[in-house]
CSV table of C-alpha atoms and ligand atoms in Angstrom, one decimal:
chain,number,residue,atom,x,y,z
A,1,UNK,CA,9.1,-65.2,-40.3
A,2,UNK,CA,6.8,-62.2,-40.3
A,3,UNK,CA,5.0,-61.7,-37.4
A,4,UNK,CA,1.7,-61.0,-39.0
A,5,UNK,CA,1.6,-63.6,-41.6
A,6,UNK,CA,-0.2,-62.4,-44.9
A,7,UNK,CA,-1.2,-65.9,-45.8
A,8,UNK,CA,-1.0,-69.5,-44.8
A,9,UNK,CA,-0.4,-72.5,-46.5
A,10,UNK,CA,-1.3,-76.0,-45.1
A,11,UNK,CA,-0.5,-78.5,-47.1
A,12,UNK,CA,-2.5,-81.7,-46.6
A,13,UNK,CA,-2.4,-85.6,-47.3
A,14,UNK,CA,-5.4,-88.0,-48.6
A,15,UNK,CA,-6.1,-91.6,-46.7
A,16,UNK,CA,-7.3,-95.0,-47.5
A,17,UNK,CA,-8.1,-97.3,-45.3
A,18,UNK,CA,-6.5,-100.4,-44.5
A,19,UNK,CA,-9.5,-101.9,-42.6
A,20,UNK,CA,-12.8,-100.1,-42.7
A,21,UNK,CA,-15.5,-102.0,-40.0
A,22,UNK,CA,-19.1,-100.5,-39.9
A,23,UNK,CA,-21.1,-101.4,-37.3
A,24,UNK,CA,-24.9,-100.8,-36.6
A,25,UNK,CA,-26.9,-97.3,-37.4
A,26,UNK,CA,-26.5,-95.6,-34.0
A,27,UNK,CA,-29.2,-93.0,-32.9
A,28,UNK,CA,-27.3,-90.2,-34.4
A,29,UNK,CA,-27.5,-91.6,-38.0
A,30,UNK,CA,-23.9,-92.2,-37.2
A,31,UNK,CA,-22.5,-95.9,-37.6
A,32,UNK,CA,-19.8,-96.8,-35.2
A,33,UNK,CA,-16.2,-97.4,-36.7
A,34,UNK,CA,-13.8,-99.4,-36.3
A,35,UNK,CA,-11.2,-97.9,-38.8
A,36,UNK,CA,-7.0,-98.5,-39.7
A,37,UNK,CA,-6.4,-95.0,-41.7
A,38,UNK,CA,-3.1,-95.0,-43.6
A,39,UNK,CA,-2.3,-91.4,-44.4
A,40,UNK,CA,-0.6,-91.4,-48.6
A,41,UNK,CA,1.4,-88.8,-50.3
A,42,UNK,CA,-1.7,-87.3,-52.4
A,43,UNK,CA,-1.9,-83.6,-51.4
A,44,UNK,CA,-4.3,-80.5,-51.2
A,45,UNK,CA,-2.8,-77.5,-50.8
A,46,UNK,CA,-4.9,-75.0,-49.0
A,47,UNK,CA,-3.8,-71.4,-48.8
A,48,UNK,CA,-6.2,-68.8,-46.6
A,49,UNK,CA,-5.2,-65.1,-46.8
A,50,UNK,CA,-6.3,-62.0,-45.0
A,51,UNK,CA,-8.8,-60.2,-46.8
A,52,UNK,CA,-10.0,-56.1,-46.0
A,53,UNK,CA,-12.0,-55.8,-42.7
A,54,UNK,CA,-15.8,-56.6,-43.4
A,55,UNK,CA,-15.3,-58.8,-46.7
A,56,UNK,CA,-16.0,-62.0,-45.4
A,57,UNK,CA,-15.1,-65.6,-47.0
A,58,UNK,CA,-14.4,-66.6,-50.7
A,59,UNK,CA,-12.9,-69.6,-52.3
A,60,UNK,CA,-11.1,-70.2,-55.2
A,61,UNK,CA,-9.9,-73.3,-56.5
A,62,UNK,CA,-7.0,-74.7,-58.8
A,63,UNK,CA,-6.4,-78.1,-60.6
A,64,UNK,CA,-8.0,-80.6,-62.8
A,65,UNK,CA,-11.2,-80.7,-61.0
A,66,UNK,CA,-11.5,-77.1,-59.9
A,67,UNK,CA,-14.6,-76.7,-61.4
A,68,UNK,CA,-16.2,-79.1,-59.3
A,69,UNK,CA,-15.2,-77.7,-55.9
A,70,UNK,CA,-18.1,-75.8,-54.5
A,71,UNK,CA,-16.9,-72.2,-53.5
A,72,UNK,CA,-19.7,-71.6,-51.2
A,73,UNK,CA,-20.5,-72.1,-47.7
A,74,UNK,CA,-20.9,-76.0,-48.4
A,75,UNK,CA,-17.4,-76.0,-48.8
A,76,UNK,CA,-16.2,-77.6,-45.6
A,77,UNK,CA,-13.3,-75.2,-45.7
A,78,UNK,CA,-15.3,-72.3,-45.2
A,79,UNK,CA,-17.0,-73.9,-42.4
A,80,UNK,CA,-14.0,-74.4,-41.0
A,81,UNK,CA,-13.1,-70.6,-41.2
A,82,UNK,CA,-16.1,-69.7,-39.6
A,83,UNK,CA,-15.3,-72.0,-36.3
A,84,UNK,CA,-11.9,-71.0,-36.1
A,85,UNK,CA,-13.0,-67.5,-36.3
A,86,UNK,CA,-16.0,-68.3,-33.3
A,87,UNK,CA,-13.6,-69.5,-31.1
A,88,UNK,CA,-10.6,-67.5,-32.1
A,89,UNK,CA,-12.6,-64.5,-32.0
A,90,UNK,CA,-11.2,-63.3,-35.3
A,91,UNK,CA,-13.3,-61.7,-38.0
A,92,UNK,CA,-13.8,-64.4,-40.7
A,93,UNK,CA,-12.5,-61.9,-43.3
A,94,UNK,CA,-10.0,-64.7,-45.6
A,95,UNK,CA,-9.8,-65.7,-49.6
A,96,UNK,CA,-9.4,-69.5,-49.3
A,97,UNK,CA,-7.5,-71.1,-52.1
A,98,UNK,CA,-7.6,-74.6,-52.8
A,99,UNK,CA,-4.8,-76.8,-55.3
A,100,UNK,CA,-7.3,-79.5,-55.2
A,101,UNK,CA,-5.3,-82.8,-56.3
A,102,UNK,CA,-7.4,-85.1,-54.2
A,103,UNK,CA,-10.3,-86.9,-55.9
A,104,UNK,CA,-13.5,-85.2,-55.4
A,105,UNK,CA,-15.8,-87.6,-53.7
A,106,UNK,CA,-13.4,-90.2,-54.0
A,107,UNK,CA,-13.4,-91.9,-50.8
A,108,UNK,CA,-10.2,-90.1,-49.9
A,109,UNK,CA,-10.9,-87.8,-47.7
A,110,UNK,CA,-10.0,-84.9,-50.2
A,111,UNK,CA,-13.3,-82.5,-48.8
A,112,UNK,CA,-12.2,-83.4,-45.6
A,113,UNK,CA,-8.3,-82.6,-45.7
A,114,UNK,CA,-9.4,-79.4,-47.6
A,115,UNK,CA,-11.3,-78.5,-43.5
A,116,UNK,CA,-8.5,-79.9,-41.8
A,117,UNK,CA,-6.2,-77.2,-43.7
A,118,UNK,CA,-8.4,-74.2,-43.4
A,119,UNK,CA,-8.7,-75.4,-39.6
A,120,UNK,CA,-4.9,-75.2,-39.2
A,121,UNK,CA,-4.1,-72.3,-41.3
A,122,UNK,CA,-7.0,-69.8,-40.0
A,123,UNK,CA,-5.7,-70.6,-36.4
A,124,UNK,CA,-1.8,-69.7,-37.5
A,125,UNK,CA,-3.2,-66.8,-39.7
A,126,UNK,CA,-5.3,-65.5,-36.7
A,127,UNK,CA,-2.5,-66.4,-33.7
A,128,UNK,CA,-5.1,-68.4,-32.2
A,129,UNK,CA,-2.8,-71.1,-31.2
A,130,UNK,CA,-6.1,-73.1,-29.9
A,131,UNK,CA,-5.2,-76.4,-28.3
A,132,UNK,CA,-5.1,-79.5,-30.3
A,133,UNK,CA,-7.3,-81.1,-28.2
A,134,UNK,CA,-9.9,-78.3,-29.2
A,135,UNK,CA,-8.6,-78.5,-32.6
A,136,UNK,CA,-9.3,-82.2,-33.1
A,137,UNK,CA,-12.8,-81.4,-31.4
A,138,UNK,CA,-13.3,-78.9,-34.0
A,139,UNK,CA,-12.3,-81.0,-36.6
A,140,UNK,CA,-14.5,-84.2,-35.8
A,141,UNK,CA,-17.4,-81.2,-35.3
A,142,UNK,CA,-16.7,-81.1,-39.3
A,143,UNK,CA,-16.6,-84.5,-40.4
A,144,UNK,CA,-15.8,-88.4,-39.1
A,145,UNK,CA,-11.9,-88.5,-40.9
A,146,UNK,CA,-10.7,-85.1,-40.3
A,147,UNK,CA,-9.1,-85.2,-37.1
A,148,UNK,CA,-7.0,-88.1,-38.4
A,149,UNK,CA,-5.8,-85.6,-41.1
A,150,UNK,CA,-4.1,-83.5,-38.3
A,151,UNK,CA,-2.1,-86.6,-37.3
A,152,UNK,CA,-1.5,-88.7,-40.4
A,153,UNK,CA,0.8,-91.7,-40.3
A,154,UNK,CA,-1.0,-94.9,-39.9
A,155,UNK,CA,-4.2,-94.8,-37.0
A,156,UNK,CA,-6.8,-96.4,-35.7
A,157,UNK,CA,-10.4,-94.4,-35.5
A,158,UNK,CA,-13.0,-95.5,-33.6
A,159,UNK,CA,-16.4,-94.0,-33.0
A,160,UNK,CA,-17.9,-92.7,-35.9
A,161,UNK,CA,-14.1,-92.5,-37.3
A,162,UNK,CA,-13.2,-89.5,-34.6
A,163,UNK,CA,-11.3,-90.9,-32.4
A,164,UNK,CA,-7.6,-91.3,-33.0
A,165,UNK,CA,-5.1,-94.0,-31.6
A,166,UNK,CA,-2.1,-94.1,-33.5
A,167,UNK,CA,-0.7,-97.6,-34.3
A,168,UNK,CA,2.5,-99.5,-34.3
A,169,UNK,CA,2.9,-99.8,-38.0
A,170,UNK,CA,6.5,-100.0,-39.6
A,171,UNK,CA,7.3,-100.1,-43.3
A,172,UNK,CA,6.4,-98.1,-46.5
A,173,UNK,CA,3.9,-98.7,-48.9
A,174,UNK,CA,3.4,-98.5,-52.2
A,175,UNK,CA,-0.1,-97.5,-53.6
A,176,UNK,CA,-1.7,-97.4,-56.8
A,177,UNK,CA,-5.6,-95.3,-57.2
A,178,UNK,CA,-7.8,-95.7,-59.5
A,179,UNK,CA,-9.9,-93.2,-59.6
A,180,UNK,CA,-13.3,-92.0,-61.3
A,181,UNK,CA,-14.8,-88.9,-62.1
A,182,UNK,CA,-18.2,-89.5,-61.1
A,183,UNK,CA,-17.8,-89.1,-57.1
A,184,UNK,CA,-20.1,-91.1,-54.2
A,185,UNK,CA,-21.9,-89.4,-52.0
A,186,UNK,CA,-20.5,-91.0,-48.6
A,187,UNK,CA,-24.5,-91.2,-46.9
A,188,UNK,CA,-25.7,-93.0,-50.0
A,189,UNK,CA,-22.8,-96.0,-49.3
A,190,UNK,CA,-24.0,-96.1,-45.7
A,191,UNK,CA,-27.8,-96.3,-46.6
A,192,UNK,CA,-26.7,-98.7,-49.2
A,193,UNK,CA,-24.8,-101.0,-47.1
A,194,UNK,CA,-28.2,-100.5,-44.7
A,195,UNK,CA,-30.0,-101.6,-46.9
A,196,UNK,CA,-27.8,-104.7,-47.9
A,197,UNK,CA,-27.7,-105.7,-44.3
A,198,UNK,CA,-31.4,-105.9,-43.8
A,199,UNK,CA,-32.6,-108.2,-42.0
A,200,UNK,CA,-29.3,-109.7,-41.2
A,201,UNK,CA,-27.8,-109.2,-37.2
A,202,UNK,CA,-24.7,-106.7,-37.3
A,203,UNK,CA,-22.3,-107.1,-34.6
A,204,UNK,CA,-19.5,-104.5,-33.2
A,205,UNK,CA,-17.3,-103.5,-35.6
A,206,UNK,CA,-13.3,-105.0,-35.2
A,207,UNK,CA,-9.8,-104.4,-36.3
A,208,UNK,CA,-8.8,-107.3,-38.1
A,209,UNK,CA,-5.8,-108.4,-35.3
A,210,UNK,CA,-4.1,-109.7,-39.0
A,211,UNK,CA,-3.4,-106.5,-40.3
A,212,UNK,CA,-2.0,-105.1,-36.9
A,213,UNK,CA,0.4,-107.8,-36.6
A,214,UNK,CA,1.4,-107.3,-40.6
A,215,UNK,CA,1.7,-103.2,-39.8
A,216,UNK,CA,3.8,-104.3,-37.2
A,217,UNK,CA,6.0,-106.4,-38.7
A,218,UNK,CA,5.9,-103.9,-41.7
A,219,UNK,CA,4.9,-106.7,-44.0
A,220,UNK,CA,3.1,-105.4,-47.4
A,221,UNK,CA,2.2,-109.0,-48.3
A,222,UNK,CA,0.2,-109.7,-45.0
A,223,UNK,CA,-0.9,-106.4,-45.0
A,224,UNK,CA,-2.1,-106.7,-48.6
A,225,UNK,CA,-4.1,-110.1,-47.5
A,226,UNK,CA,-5.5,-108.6,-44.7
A,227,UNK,CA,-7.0,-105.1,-46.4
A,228,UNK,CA,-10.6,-105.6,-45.9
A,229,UNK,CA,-14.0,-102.8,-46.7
A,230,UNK,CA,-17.3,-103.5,-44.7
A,231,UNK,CA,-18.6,-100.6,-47.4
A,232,UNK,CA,-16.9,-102.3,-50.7
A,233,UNK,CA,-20.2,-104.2,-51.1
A,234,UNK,CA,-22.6,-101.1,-50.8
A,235,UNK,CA,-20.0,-99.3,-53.0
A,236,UNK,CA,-19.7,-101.8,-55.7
A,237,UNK,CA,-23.9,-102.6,-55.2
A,238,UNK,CA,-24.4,-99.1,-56.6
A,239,UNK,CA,-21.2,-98.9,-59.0
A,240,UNK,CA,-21.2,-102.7,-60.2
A,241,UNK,CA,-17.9,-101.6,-63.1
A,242,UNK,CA,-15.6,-101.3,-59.8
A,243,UNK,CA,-16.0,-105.0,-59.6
A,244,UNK,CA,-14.1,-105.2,-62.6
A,245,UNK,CA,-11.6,-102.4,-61.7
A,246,UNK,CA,-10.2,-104.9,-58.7
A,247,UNK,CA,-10.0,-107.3,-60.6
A,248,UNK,CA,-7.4,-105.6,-62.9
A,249,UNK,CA,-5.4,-105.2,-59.7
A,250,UNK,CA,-6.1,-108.8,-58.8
A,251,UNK,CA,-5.1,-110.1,-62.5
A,252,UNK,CA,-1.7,-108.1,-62.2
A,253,UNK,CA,-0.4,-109.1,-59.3
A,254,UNK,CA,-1.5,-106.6,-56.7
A,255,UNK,CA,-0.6,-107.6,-52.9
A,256,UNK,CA,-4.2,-106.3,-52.2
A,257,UNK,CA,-7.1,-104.3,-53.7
A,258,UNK,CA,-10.3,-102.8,-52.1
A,259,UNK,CA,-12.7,-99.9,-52.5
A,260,UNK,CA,-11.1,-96.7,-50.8
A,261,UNK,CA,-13.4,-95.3,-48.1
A,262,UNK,CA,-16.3,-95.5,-49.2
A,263,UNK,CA,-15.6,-95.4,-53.0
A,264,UNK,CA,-15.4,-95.1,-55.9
A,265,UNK,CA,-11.7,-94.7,-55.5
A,266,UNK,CA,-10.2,-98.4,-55.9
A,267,UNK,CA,-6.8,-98.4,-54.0
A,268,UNK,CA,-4.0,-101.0,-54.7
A,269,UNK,CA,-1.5,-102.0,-52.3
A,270,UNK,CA,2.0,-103.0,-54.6
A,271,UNK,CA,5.3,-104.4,-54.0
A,272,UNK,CA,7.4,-101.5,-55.1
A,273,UNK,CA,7.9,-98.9,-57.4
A,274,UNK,CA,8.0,-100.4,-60.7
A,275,UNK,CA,5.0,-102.8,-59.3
A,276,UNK,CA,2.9,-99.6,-59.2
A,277,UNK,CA,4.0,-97.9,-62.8
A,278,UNK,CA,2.6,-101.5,-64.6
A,279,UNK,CA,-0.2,-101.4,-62.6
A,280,UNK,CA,-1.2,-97.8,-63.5
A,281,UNK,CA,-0.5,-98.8,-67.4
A,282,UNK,CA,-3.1,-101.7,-67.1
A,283,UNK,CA,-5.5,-99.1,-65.1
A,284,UNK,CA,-5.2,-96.7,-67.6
A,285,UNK,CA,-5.4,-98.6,-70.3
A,286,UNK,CA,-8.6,-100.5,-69.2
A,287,UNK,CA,-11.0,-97.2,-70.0
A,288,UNK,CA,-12.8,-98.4,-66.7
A,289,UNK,CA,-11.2,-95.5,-64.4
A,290,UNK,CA,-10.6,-92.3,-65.5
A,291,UNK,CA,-7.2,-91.1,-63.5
A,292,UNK,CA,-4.8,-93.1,-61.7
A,293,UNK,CA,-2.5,-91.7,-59.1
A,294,UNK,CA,0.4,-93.2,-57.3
A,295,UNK,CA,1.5,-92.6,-53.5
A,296,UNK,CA,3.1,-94.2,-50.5
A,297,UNK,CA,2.2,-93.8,-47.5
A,298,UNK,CA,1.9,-93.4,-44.5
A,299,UNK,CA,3.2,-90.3,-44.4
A,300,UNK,CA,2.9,-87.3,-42.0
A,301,UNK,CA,-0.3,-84.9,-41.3
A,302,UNK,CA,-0.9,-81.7,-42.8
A,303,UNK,CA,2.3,-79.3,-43.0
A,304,UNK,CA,1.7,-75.6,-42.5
A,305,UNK,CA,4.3,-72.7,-43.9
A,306,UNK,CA,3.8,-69.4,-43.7
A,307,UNK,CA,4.1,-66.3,-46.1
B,401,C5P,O1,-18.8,-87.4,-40.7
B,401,C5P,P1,-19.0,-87.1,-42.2
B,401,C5P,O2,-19.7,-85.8,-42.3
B,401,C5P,O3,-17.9,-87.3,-43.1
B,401,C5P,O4,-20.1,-88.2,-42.6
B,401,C5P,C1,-20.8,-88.0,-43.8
B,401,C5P,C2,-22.0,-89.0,-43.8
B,401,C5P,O5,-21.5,-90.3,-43.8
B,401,C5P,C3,-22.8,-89.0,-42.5
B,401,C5P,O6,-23.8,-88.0,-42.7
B,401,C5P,C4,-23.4,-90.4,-42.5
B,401,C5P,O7,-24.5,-90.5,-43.4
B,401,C5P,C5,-22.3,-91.2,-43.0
B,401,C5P,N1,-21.4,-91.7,-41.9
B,401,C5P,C6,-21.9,-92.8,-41.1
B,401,C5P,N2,-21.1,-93.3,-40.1
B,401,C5P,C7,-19.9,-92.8,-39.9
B,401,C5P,C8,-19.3,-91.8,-40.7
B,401,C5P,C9,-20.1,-91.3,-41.7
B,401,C5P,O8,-23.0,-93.2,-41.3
B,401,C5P,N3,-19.2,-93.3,-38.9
């Protein structure tokens, strides 16, 4: 291994989760989580490089939706750069390059595993070696699901989504995504599930104990029953045709369907392997999604390698 590395490459996995409880609007115009992540084999690949002393931050991106990945400071990636660089006391001067295979906006976490790989990669690339207690602070400074993305596997978040315990989960599970290629904007599914809630009293938010015993046994049918979305009414409120994508799942046999995240991703939960392929035939041949991706999970946090 050099001992200046030119570039880094972090390679990162996208989530759904398994159990997504919102509780009230806190003061901070947060809600307060009570969150199972699963982390599933659907990767960005984010690759910083040094650039000439003074030239600041750019972005590039690669893949089918490249064109939709802002290569500007709103890029949470770049962000990232920047706090590495504060605290590293490093010159931000990096080309950030992004193999975006993550949906966009998807409910996936895809802008978020993007940070969580610039995050790692800038502190390799600059010998930071910042703790990962700072590193997980940094990352929740950037968004609710990042920190998990350091992790992966299968966790629980509580908080606003920040705070990581992982769980007792055995098994391995077989996904199917349906995705669409008009993204959500996460605040809008939060107001909208607000403004759903109106008027009605909303209590803590729990893990269902269900699902926690079915991780634990590493049973995909129980699991499957016990996948549950506090936001999949909000989501499906302001895109009603998602309605109809679960119930493709439902119709074909599906152990369990629910909006990812907070949408418009619709993730399956399958049997097996061949389960998934005739799912992703039905999906595709629906016309009501427009991409479908298959992954297991859980699978590990983001991978760094250095060149
Ligand atoms: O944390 P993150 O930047 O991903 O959150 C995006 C938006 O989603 C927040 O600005 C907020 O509107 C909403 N959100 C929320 N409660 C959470 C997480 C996110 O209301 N626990």
């Amino acid at each position: 291994m050099p001992q200046f590395a030119k570039s880094v490459t972090a390679t990162v996995p996208a989530k759904v989760n398994l159990a997504l409880g919102v509780g009230p609007l806190r003061a901070d115009g947060y809600h307060e989580l009570a969150t199972v992540y699963q982390a599933v084999g659907l990767y960005d690949e984010i690759t910083v490089s040094r650039r000439s002393a003074g030239s600041g931050i750019t972005i590039s991106a690669a893949g089918p939706d490249a064109e939709s990945v802002p290569i500007d400071r709103t890029n949470l990636a770049w962000q990232a750069a920047e706090l590495v660089s504060s605290q590293a006391d490093a010159e931000p001067d990096v080309h950030i390059h992004i193999d975006k295979r993550i949906p966009i906006a998807g409910g996936m976490a895809g802008g978020s595993a993007d940070a969580a790989g610039a995050l790692l990669a800038c502190d390799v690339l600059w010998r930071a070696s910042l703790p990962r207690e700072q590193m997980a602070e940094l990352a929740s400074e950037l968004g609710s699901d990042i920190p998990f993305l350091l992790y992966g596997g299968t966790a629980i978040g509580t908080g606003r989504g920040e705070n990581i315990t992982s769980a007792m989960a055995r098994g391995s599970y077989h996904w199917v995504f349906a995705v669409s290629d008009r993204g959500l904007p996460t605040p809008k599914v939060y107001a909208e599930c607000d403004r759903l809630r109106t008027g009605s009293q909303v209590g803590e938010p729990t893990v269902p104990p269900s699902l926690m015993e079915a991780l634990l046994a590493g049973d995909p049918i129980r699991v499957g029953e016990s996948l549950v979305n506090d936001l999949q009414p909000a989501a499906i409120s302001l895109r009603p045709e998602l309605d109809l994508v679960l119930e493709i799942g439902n119709d074909a046999g599906a152990l369990g369907s629910l909006v990812s995240g907070s949408g418009p991703t619709c993730a399956f939960l399958v049997a097996d392997e061949e389960a998934a392929l005739d799912l992703a035939v039905s999906l595709s041949a629906s016309g009501l999604c427009s991409g479908v991706e298959r992954a297991t999970g859980p699978v590990g946090g983001a991978k760094l390698k250095e060149s």
